[in-house]
C-alpha positions as CSV (number, residue, x, y, z in Angstrom):
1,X,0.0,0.0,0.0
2,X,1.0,3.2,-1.0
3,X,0.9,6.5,0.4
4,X,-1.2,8.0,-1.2
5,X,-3.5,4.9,-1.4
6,X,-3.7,5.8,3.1
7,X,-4.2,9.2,2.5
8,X,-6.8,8.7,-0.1
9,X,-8.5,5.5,2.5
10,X,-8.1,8.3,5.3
11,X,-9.7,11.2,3.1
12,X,-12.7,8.7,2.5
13,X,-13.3,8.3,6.4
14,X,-13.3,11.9,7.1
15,X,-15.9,12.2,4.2
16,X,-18.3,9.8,5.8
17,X,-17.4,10.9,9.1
18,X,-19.0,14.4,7.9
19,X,-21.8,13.2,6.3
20,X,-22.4,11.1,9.6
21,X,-22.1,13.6,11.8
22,X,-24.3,15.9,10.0
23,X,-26.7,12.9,9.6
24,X,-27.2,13.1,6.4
25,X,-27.6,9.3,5.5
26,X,-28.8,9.4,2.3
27,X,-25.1,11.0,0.7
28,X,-23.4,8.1,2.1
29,X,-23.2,6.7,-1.5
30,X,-21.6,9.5,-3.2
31,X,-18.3,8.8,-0.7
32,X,-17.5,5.4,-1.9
33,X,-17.7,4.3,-5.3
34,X,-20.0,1.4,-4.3
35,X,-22.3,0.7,-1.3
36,X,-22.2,-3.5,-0.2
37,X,-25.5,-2.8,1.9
38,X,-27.3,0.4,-0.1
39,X,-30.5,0.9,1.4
40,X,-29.6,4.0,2.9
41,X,-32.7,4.5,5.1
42,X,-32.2,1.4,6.9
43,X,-28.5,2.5,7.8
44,X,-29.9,5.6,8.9
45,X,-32.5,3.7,11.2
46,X,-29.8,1.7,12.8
47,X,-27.5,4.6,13.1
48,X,-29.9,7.0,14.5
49,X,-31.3,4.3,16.7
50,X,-28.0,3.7,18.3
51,X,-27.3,6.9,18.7
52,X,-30.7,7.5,20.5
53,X,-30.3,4.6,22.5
54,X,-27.1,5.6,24.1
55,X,-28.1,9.4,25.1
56,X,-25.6,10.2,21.8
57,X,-26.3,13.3,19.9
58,X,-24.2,12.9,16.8
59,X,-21.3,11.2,15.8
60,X,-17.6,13.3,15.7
61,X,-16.1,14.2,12.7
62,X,-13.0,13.3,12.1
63,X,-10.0,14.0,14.9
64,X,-12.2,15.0,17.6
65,X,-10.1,14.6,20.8
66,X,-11.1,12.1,23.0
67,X,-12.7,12.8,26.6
68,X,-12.7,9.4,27.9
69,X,-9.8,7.7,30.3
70,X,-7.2,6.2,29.5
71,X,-7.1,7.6,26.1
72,X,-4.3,5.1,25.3
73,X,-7.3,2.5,24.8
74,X,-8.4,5.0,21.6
75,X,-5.7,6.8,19.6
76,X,-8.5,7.9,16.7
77,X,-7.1,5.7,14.2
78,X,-8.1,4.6,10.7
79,X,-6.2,0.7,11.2
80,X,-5.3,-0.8,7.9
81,X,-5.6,-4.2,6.8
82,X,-3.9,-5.2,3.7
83,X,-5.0,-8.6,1.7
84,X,-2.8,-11.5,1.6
85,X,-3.4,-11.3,-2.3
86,X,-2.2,-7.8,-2.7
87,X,-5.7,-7.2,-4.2
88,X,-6.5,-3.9,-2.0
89,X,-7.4,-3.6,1.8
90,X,-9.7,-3.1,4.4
91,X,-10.0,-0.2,7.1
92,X,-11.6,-0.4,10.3
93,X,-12.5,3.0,12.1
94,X,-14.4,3.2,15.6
95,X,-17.0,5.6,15.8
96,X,-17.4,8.4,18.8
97,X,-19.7,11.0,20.0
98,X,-19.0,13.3,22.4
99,X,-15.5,12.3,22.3
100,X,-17.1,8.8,23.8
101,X,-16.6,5.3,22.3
102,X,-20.1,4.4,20.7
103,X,-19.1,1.1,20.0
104,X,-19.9,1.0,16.4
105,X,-17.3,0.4,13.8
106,X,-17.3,1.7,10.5
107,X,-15.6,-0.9,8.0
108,X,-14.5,0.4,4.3
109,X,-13.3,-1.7,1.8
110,X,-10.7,-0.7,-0.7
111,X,-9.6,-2.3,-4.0
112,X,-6.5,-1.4,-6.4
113,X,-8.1,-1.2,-9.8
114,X,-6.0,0.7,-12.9
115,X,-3.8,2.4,-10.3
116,X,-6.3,3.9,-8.3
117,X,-8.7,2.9,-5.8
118,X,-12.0,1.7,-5.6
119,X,-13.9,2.7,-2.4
120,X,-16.5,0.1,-0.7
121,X,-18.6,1.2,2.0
122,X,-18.6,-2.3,3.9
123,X,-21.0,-1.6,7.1
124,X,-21.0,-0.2,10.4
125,X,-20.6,-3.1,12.8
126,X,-21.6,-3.0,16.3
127,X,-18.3,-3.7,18.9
């Protein structure tokens, strides 16, 4: 993995990361070049519902300093994990709110196709 290819993986969080946080749902397809679970509405449901659940207002965008202790457990990171076939990666990204864990993952696929990248919203998985 390249560079670039993090800083272009890392540029695609922070996009969904805004459109999260301003809960607007329905743009999460024009971040990624392909949704694996597309009905927006239905994300927005769980989303919103976890949110609600948990007294969470919004999620953070991203680089929001953390407010829980120890920070050490949460360093804000976009974690990489490259395929054994050299066919792309993944990236794996824990939510907050509040500068609190929400326990919610948001996992991104990303493919090398014709020297770029192709961007795949995986899911947001519960922790």
């Amino acid at each position: 993995m390249t560079e670039q290819h993090r800083e272009q993986a890392i540029e695609t969080v922070k996009n969904i990361l805004h459109v999260l946080h301003e809960k607007r749902y329905e743009d999460l397809p024009s971040c990624v070049d392909e949704m694996e679970f597309d009905d927006t509405e239905t994300i927005r449901e769980c989303i919103q519902g976890t949110l609600e659940m948990n007294d969470f207002d919004a999620f953070d965008e991203y680089g929001v300093p953390c407010s829980f202790q120890p920070q050490y457990e949460y360093h804000h990171e976009v974690r990489f994990y490259e395929y054994s076939d050299a066919s792309g990666f993944a990236v794996d990204y824990e939510l907050t709110s509040g500068g609190e864990l929400t326990y919610l993952c948001l996992q991104l696929i990303f493919l090398y196709r014709d020297g770029g990248l192709k961007r795949i919203f995986h899911t947001i998985d519960p922790q």
